[in-house]
Tab-separated table of C-alpha atoms in Angstrom:
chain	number	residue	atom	x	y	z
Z	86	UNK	CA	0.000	0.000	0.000
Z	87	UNK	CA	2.550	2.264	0.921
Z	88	UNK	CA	4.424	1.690	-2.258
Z	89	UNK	CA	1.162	2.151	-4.160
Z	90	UNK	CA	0.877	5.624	-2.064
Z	91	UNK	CA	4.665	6.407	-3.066
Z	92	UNK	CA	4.065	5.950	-6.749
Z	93	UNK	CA	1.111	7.828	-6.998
Z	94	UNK	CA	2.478	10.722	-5.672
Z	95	UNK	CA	5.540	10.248	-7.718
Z	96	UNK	CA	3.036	10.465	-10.910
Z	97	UNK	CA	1.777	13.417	-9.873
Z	98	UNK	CA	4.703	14.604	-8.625
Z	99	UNK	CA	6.440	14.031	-11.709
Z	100	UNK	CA	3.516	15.303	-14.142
Z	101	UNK	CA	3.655	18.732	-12.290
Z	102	UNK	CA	6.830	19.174	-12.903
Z	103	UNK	CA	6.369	18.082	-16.450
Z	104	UNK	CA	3.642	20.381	-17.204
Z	105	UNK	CA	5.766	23.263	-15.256
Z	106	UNK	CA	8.547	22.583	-17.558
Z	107	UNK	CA	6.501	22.453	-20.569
Z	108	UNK	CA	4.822	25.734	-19.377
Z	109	UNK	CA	7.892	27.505	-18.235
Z	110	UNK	CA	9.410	26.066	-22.360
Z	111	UNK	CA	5.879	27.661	-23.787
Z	112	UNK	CA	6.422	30.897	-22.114
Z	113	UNK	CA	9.681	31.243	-22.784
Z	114	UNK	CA	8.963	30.720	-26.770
Z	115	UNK	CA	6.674	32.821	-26.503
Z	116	UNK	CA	8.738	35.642	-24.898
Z	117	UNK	CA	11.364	34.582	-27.725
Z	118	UNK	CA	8.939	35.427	-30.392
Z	119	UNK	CA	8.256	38.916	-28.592
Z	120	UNK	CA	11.269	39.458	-28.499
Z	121	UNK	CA	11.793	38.621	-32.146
Z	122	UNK	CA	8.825	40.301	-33.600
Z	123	UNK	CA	10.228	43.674	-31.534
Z	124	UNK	CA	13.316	43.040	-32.969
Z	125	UNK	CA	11.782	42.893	-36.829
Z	126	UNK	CA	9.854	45.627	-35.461
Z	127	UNK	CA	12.626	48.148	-35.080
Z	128	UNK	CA	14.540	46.611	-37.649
Z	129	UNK	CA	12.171	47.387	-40.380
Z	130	UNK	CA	11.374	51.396	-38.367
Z	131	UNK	CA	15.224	51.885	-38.442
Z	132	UNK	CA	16.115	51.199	-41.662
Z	133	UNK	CA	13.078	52.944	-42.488
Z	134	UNK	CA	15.006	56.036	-40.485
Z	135	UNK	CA	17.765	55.234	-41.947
Z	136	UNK	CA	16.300	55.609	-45.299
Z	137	UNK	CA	14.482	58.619	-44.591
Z	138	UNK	CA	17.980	60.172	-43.214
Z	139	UNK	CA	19.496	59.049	-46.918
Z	140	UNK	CA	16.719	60.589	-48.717
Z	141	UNK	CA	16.616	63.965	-46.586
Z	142	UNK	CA	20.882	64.022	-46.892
Z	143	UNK	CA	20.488	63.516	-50.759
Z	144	UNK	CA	17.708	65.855	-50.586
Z	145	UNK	CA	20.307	68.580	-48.803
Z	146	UNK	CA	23.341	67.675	-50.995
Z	147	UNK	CA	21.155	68.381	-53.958
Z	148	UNK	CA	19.752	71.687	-52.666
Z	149	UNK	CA	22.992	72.900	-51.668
Z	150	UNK	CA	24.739	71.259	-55.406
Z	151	UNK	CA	21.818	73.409	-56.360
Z	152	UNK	CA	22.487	76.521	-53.897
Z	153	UNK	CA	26.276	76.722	-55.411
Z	154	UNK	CA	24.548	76.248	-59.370
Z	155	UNK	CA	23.212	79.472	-58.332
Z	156	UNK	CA	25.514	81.024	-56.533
Z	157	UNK	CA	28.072	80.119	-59.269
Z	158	UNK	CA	25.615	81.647	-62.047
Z	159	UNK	CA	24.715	84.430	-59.929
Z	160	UNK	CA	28.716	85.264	-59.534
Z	161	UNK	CA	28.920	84.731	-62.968
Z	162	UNK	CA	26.316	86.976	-64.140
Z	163	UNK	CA	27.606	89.692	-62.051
Z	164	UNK	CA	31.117	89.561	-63.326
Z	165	UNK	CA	30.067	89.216	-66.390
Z	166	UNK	CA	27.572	92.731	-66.501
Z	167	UNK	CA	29.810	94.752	-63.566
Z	168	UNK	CA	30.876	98.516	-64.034
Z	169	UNK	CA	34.024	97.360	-63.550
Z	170	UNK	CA	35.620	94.789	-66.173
Z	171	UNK	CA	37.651	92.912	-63.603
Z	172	UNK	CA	35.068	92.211	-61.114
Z	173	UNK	CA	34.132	93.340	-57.552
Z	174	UNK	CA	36.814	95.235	-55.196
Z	175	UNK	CA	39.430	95.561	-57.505
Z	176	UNK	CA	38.154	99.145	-58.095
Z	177	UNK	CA	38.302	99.475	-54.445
Z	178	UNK	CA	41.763	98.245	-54.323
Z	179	UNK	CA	42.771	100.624	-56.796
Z	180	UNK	CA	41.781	103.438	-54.937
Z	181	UNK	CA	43.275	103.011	-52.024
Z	182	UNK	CA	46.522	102.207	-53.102
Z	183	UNK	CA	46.588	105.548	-54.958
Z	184	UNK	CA	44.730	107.319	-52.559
Z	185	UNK	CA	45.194	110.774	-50.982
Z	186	UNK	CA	44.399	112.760	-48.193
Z	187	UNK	CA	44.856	115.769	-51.152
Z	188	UNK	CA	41.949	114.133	-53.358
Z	189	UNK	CA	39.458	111.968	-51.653
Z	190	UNK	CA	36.611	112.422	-53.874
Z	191	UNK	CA	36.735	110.533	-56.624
Z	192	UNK	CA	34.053	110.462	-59.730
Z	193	UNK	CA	32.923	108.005	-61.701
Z	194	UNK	CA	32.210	108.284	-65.537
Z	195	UNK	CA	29.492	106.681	-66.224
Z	196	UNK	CA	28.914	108.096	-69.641
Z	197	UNK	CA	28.230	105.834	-72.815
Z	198	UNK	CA	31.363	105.122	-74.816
Z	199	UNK	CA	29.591	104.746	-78.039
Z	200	UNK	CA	25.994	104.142	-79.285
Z	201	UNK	CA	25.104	102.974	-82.707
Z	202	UNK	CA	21.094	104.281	-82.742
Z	203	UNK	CA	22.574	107.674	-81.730
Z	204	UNK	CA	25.379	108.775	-83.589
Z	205	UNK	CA	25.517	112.265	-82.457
Z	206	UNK	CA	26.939	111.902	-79.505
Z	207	UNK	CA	29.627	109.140	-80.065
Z	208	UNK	CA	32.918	109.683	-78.289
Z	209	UNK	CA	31.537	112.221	-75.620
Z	210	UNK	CA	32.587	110.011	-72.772
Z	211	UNK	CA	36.772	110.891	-74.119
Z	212	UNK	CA	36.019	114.678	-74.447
Z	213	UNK	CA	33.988	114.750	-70.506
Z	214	UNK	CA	37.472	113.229	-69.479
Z	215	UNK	CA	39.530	115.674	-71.119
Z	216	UNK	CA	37.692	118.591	-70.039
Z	217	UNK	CA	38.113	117.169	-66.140
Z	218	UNK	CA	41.562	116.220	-66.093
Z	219	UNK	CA	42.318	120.086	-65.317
Z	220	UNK	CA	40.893	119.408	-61.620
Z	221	UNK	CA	42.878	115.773	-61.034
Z	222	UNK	CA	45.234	117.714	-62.255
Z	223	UNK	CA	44.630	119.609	-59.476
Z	224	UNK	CA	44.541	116.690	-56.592
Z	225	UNK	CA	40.821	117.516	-56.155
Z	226	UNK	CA	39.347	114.701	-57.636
Z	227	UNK	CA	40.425	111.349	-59.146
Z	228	UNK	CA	38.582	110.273	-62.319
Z	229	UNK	CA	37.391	106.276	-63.128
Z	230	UNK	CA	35.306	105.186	-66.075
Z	231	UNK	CA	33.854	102.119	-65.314
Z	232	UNK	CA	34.059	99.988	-68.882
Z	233	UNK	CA	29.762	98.636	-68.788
Z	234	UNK	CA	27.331	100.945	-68.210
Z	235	UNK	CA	25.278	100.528	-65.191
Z	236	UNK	CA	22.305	102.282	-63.599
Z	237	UNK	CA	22.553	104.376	-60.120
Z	238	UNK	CA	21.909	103.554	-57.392
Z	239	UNK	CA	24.104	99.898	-58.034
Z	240	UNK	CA	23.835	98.671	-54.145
Z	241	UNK	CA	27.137	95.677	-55.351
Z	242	UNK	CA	29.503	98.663	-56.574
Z	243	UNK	CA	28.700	100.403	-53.277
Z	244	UNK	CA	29.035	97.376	-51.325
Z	245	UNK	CA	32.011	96.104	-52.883
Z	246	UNK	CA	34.289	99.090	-53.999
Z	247	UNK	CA	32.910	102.399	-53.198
Z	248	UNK	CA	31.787	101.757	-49.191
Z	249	UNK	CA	33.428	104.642	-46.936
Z	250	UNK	CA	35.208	106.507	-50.399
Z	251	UNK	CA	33.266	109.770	-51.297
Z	252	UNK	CA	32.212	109.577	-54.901
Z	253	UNK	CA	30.530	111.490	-57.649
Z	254	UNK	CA	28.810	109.328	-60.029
Z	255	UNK	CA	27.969	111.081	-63.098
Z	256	UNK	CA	25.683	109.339	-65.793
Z	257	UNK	CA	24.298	110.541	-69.552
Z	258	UNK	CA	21.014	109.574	-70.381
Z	259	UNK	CA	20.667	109.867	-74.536
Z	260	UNK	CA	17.067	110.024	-76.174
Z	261	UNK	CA	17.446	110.021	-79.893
Z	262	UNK	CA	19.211	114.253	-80.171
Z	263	UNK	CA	18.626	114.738	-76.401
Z	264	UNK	CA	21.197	114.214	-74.021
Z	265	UNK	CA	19.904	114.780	-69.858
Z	266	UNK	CA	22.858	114.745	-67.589
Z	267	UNK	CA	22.351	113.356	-63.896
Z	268	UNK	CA	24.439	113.121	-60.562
Z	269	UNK	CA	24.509	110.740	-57.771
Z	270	UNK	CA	26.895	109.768	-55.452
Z	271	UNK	CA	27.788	108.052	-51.882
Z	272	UNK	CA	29.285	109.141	-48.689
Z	273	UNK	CA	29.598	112.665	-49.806
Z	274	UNK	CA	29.048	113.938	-46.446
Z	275	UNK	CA	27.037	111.411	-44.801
Z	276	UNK	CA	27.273	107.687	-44.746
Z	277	UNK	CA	25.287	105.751	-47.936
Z	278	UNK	CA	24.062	106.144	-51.251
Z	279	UNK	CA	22.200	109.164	-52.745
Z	280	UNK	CA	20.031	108.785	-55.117
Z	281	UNK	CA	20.458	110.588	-58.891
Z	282	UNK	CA	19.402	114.123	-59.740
Z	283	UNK	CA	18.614	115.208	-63.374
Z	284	UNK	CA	20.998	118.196	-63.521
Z	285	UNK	CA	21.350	119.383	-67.254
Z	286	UNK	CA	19.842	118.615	-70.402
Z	287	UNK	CA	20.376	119.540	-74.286
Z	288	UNK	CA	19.229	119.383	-77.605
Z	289	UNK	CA	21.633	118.785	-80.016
Z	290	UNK	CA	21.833	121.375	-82.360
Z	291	UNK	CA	21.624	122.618	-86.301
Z	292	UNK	CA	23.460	124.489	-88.571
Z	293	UNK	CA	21.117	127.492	-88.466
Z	294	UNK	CA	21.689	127.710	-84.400
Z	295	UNK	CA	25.216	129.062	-84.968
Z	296	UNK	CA	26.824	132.475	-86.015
Z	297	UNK	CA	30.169	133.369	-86.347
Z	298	UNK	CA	30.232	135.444	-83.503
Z	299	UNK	CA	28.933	132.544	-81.022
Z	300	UNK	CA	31.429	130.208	-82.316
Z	301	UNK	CA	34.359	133.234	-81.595
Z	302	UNK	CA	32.633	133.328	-78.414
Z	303	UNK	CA	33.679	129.793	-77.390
Z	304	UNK	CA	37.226	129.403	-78.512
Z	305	UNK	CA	37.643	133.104	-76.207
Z	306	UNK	CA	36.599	131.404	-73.128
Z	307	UNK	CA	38.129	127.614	-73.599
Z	308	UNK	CA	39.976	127.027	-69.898
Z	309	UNK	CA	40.905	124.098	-70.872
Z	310	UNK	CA	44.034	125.143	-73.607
Z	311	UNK	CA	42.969	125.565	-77.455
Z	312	UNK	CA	43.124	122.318	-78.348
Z	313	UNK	CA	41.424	123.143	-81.506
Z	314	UNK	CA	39.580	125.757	-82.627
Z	315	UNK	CA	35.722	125.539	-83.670
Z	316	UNK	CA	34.715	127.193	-86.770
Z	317	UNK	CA	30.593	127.832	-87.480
Z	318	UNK	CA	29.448	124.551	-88.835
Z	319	UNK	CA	29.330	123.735	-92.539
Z	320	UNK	CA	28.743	120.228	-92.183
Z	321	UNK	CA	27.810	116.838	-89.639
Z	322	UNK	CA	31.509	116.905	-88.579
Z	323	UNK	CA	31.744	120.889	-87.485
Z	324	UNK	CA	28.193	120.480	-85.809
Z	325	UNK	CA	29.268	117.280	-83.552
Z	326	UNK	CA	32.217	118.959	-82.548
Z	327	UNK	CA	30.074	122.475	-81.575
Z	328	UNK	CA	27.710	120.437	-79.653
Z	329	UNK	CA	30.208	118.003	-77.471
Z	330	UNK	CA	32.094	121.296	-76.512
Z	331	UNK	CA	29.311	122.509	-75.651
Z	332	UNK	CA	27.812	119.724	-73.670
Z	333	UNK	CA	31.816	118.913	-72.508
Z	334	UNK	CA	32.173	122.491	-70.475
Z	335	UNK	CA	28.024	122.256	-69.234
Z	336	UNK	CA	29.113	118.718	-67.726
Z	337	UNK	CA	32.595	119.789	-66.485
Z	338	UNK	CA	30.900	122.910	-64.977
Z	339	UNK	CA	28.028	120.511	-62.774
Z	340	UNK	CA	31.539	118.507	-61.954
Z	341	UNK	CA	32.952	121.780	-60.396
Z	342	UNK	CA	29.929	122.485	-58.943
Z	343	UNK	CA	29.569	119.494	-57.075
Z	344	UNK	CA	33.417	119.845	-55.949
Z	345	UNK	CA	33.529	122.856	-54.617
Z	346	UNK	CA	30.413	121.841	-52.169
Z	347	UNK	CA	31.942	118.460	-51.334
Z	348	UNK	CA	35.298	120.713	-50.661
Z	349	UNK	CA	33.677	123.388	-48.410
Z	350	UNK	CA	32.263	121.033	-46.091
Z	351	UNK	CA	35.478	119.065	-45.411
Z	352	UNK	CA	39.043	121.621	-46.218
Z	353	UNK	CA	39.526	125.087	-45.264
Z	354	UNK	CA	41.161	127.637	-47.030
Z	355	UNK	CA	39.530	125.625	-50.263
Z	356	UNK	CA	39.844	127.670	-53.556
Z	357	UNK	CA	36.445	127.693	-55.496
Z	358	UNK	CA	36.741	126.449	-58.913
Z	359	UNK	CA	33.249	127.450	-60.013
Z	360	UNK	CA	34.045	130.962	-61.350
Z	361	UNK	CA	36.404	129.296	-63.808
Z	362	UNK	CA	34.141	126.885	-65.028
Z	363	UNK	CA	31.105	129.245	-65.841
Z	364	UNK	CA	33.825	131.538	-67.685
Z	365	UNK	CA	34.476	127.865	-69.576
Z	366	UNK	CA	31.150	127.190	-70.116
Z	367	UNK	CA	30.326	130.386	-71.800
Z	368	UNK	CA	27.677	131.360	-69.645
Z	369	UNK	CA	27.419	135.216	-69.255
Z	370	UNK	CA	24.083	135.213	-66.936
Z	371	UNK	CA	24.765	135.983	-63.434
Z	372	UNK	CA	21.490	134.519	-62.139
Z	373	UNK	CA	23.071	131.943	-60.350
Z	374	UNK	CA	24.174	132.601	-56.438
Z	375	UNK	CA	26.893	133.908	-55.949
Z	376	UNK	CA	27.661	131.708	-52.239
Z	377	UNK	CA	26.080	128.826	-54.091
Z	378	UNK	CA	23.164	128.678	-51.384
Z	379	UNK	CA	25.578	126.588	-49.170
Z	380	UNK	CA	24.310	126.698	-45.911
Z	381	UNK	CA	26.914	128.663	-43.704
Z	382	UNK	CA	26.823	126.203	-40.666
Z	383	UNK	CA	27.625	122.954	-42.945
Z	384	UNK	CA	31.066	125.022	-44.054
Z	385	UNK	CA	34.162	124.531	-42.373
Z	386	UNK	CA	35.391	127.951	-43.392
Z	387	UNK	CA	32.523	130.059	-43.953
Z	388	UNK	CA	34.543	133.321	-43.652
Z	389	UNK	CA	36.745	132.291	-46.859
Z	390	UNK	CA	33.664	131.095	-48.581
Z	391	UNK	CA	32.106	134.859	-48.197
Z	392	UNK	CA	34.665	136.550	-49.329
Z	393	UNK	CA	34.847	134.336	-52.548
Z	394	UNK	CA	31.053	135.547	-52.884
Z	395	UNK	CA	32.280	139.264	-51.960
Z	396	UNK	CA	34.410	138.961	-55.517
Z	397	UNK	CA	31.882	136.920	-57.342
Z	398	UNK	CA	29.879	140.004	-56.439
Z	399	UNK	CA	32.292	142.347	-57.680
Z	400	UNK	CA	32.821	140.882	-61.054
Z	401	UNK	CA	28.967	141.458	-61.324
Z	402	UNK	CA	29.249	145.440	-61.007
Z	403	UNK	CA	27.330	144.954	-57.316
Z	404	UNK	CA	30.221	146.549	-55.051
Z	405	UNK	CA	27.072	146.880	-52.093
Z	406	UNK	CA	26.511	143.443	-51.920
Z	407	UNK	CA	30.229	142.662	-51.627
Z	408	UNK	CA	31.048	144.835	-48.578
Z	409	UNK	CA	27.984	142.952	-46.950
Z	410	UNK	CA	29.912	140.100	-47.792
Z	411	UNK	CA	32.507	140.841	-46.582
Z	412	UNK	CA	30.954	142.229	-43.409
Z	413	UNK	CA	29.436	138.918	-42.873
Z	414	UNK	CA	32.692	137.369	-43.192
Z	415	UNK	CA	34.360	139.544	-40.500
Z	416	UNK	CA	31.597	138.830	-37.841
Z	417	UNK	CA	32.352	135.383	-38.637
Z	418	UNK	CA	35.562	136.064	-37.790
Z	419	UNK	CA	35.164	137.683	-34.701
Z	420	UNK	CA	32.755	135.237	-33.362
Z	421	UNK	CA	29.806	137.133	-32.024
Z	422	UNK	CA	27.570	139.258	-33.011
Z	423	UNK	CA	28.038	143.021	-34.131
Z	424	UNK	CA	25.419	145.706	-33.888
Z	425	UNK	CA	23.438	147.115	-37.090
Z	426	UNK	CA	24.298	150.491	-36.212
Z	427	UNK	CA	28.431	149.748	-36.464
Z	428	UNK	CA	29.759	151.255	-39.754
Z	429	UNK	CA	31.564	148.416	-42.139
Z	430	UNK	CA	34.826	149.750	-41.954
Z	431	UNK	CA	35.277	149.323	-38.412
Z	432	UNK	CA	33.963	145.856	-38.231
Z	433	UNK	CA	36.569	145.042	-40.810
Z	434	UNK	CA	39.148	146.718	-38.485
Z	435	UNK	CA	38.523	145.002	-35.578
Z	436	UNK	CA	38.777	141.816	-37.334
Z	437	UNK	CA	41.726	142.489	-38.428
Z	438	UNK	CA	43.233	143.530	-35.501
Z	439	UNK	CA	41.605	140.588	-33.354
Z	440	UNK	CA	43.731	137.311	-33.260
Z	441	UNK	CA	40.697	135.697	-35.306
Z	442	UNK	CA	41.980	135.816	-38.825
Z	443	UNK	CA	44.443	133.493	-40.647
Z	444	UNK	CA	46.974	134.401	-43.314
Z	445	UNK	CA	44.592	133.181	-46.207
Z	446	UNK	CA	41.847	135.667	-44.419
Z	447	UNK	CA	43.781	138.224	-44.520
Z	448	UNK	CA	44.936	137.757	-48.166
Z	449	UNK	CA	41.523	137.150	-49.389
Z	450	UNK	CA	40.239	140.330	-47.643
Z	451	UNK	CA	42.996	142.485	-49.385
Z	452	UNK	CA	42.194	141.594	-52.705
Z	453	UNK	CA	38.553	141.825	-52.256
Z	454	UNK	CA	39.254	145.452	-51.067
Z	455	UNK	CA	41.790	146.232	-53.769
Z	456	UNK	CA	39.467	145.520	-56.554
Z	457	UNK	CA	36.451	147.700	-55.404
Z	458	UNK	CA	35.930	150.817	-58.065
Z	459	UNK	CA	37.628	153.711	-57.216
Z	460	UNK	CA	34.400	155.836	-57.617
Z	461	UNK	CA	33.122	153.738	-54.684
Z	462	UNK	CA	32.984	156.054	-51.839
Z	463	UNK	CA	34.112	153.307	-49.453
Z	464	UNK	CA	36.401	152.437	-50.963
Z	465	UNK	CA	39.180	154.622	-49.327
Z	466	UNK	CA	37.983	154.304	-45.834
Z	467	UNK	CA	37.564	150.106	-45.784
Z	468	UNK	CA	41.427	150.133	-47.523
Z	469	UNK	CA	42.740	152.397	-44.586
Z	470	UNK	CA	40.891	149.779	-41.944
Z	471	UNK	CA	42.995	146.878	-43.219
Z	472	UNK	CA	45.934	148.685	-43.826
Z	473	UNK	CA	46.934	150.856	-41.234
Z	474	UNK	CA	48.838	149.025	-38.826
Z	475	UNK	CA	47.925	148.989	-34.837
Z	476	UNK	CA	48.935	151.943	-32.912
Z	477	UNK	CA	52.007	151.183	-30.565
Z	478	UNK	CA	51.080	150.983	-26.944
Z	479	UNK	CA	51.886	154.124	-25.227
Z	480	UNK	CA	55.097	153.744	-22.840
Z	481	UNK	CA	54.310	154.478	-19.121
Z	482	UNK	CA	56.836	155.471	-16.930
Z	483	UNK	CA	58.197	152.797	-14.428
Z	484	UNK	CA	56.265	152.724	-11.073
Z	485	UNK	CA	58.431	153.999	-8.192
Z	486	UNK	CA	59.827	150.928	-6.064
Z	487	UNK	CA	58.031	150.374	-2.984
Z	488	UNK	CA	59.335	151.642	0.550
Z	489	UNK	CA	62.239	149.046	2.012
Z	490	UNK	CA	60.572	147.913	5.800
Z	491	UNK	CA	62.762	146.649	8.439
Z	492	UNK	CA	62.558	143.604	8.358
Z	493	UNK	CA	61.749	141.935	12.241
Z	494	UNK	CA	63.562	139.035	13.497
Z	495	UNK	CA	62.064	136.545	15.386
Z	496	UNK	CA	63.181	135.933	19.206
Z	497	UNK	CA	65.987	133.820	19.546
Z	498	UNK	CA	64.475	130.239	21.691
Z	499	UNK	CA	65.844	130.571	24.999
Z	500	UNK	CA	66.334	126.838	26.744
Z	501	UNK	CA	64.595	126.478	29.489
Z	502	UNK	CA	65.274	126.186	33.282
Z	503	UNK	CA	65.742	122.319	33.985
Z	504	UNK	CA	62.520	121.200	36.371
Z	505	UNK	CA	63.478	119.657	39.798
Z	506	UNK	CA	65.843	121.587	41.191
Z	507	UNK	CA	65.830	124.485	43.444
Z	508	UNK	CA	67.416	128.119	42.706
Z	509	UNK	CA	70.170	128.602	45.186
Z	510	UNK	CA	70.800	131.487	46.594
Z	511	UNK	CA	72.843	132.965	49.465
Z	512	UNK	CA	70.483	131.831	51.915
Z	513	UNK	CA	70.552	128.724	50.940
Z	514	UNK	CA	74.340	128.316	50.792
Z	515	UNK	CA	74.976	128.587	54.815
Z	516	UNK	CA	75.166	125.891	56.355
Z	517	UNK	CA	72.407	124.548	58.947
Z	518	UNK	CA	75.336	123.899	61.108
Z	519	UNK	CA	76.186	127.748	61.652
Z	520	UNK	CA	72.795	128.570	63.007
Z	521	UNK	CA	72.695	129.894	66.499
């Protein structure tokens, strides 16, 4: 029985173990293919990562292969139509290794070299050079002429060769006979690009415009040398050159104009080319101002500036509005204002007495005053106030010395009597044996 009992329990005991090991061999096979349908799981989602990573990286290699197409083209393209025939900065190069502290501004010729629907003016852009060499000649300006045309405001020539380097940019617009003139520039006085102004235009002309006395009229007043003389026009040849003179000195004279304002708000003692080029330019009106309507306070040396307007008004025939001129230009000088009621000629002296006026001040005044008409009344009285030298300062007699006081010493330091011990004296002497 007992054995009976012993296998019976073994059965069982045996079968429970079975069926644990057969559910312990399910479970793990079943964990196994968890594990492996995971594993297929994030197999298949990485290399689906992976290929969206190789498809967004292809993507990027071909937008950037794409990026420098561009770029390439776009560097291309703006070589290739650039002012300047050698690309962007070396304009900017060239500048400032031939720069000057004696000619900053420079001014670009944009002008067209040639232009096969307009004939007339073909080979302007040489004769505009000519006529402005006489002021590089001068250190006031340096002259460029960029080889393709371009339109102002061009924000790559700024950026890349014209940034911080005043510049006059001077452009010819041509319509069929009509020729405009305009004038931009950059950092002129204030950082950046301005914008273009339509300064001058002209209609080129016929043979019935011209006499013989205009045409003497312009070889009297050529500043530029007689390189050739003009003769009234008896065919296409005569009437080309008549009209490129012509347009030559009304260019070169918007050139000087523009200098001598750049130059008066940045050099002192500047000497204003503008009356030469209206005597070049033929122009007899004197309609224009004669200060130029510069505003006083953006000059560096207003003074010298008014008395070029105190000759300007001179050569006019207006000697009144000269000594106001020149009046202005003393209270300049001294620096504050003069009453109404204080007669001309001793403003004028007390500017030239004052410490106020510099050598080219005092010149300037001088010849002002020197070519006033002798019938001016005046005349005499303004020559003797910047003549006549300062009186000599009277000589007054020495002051008497002052009185010699004693002088009083101090008292001499006596040392003092040593503390802690008595004065003897006779008394004190005896003895206190001799007492009675």
């Amino acid at each position: 029985m007992t054995k009976l009992v012993e296998a019976a329990a073994k059965f069982v005991s045996d079968y429970a173990v079975e069926r644990a090991k057969v559910a312990a061999a399910v479970t793990q096979r079943r964990e196994e293919l968890a594990f492996e349908r995971e594993r297929r799981h994030e197999d298949a989602a990485g290399a689906e990562r992976l290929e969206r990573m190789r498809l967004a990286a292809d993507a990027e290699a071909g937008r950037m292969a794409a990026l420098r197409d561009r770029l390439r083209d776009a560097e291309q393209r703006l070589h290739e139509t650039y002012p300047v025939r050698d690309g962007p900065g070396t304009l900017r190069t060239t500048l400032l290794q031939t720069g000057s502290e004696h000619s900053p501004l420079v001014v670009l010729l944009a002008l067209p070299q040639s232009d096969a629907d307009n004939p007339s003016w073909n080979g302007l852009r040489l004769r505009v050079h000519a006529e402005l060499m006489q002021y590089q000649n001068q250190g006031l300006i340096r002259i460029r002429m960029p080889e393709r045309p371009f339109q102002w405001p061009h924000a790559a020539l700024y950026e890349y060769d014209l940034a911080g380097i005043p510049t006059l940019v001077l452009q010819i617009a041509v319509d069929r006979r009509y020729l405009s003139v305009y004038l931009g520039g950059c950092d002129l006085r204030v950082p950046g690009l301005q914008e273009n102004m339509r300064i001058y235009g002209m209609r080129a002309s016929s043979k019935e415009d011209w006499t013989e006395v205009e045409v003497t009229q312009i070889n009297a007043t050529s500043t530029t040398g007689q390189r050739f003389r003009l003769r009234r026009p008896e065919d296409e040849e005569d009437l080309r050159e008549l009209d490129h003179e012509l347009a030559s000195r009304a260019i070169s004279l918007v050139v000087a104009t523009a200098i001598d304002a750049f130059y008066l708000m940045h050099r002192e003692a500047y000497a204003e080319q503008i009356d030469n080029a209206i005597t070049g330019a033929s122009l007899v009106a004197d309609d224009w101002p004669a200060d130029l309507s510069m505003d006083l306070d953006l000059v560096v040396d207003p003074a010298y500036h008014l008395m070029h307007s105190a000759g300007r008004h001179l050569r006019r025939g207006n000697p009144d509005a000269a000594v106001r001129d020149l009046r202005r230009a003393c209270v300049v000088l001294l620096g504050a204002p003069v009453p109404d009621e204080t007669d001309t000629a001793t403003v004028l002296r007390r500017a030239v007495l004052s410490t106020a006026p510099r050598e080219h001040h005092r010149t300037k005044l001088y010849e002002v005053v020197t070519k006033l008409p002798e019938s001016y009344a005046p005349r005499a009285e303004l020559f003797y106030a910047i003549t006549t030298p300062a009186p000599a300062p009277v000589a007054l007699p020495p002051e008497p010395a002052p009185p010699v006081r004693p002088v009083r010493t101090p008292p001499m330091n006596r040392p003092a009597a040593t503390p802690g011990y008595p004065h003897w004296t006779e008394r004190n002497r005896r003895s206190p044996l001799d007492d009675d």
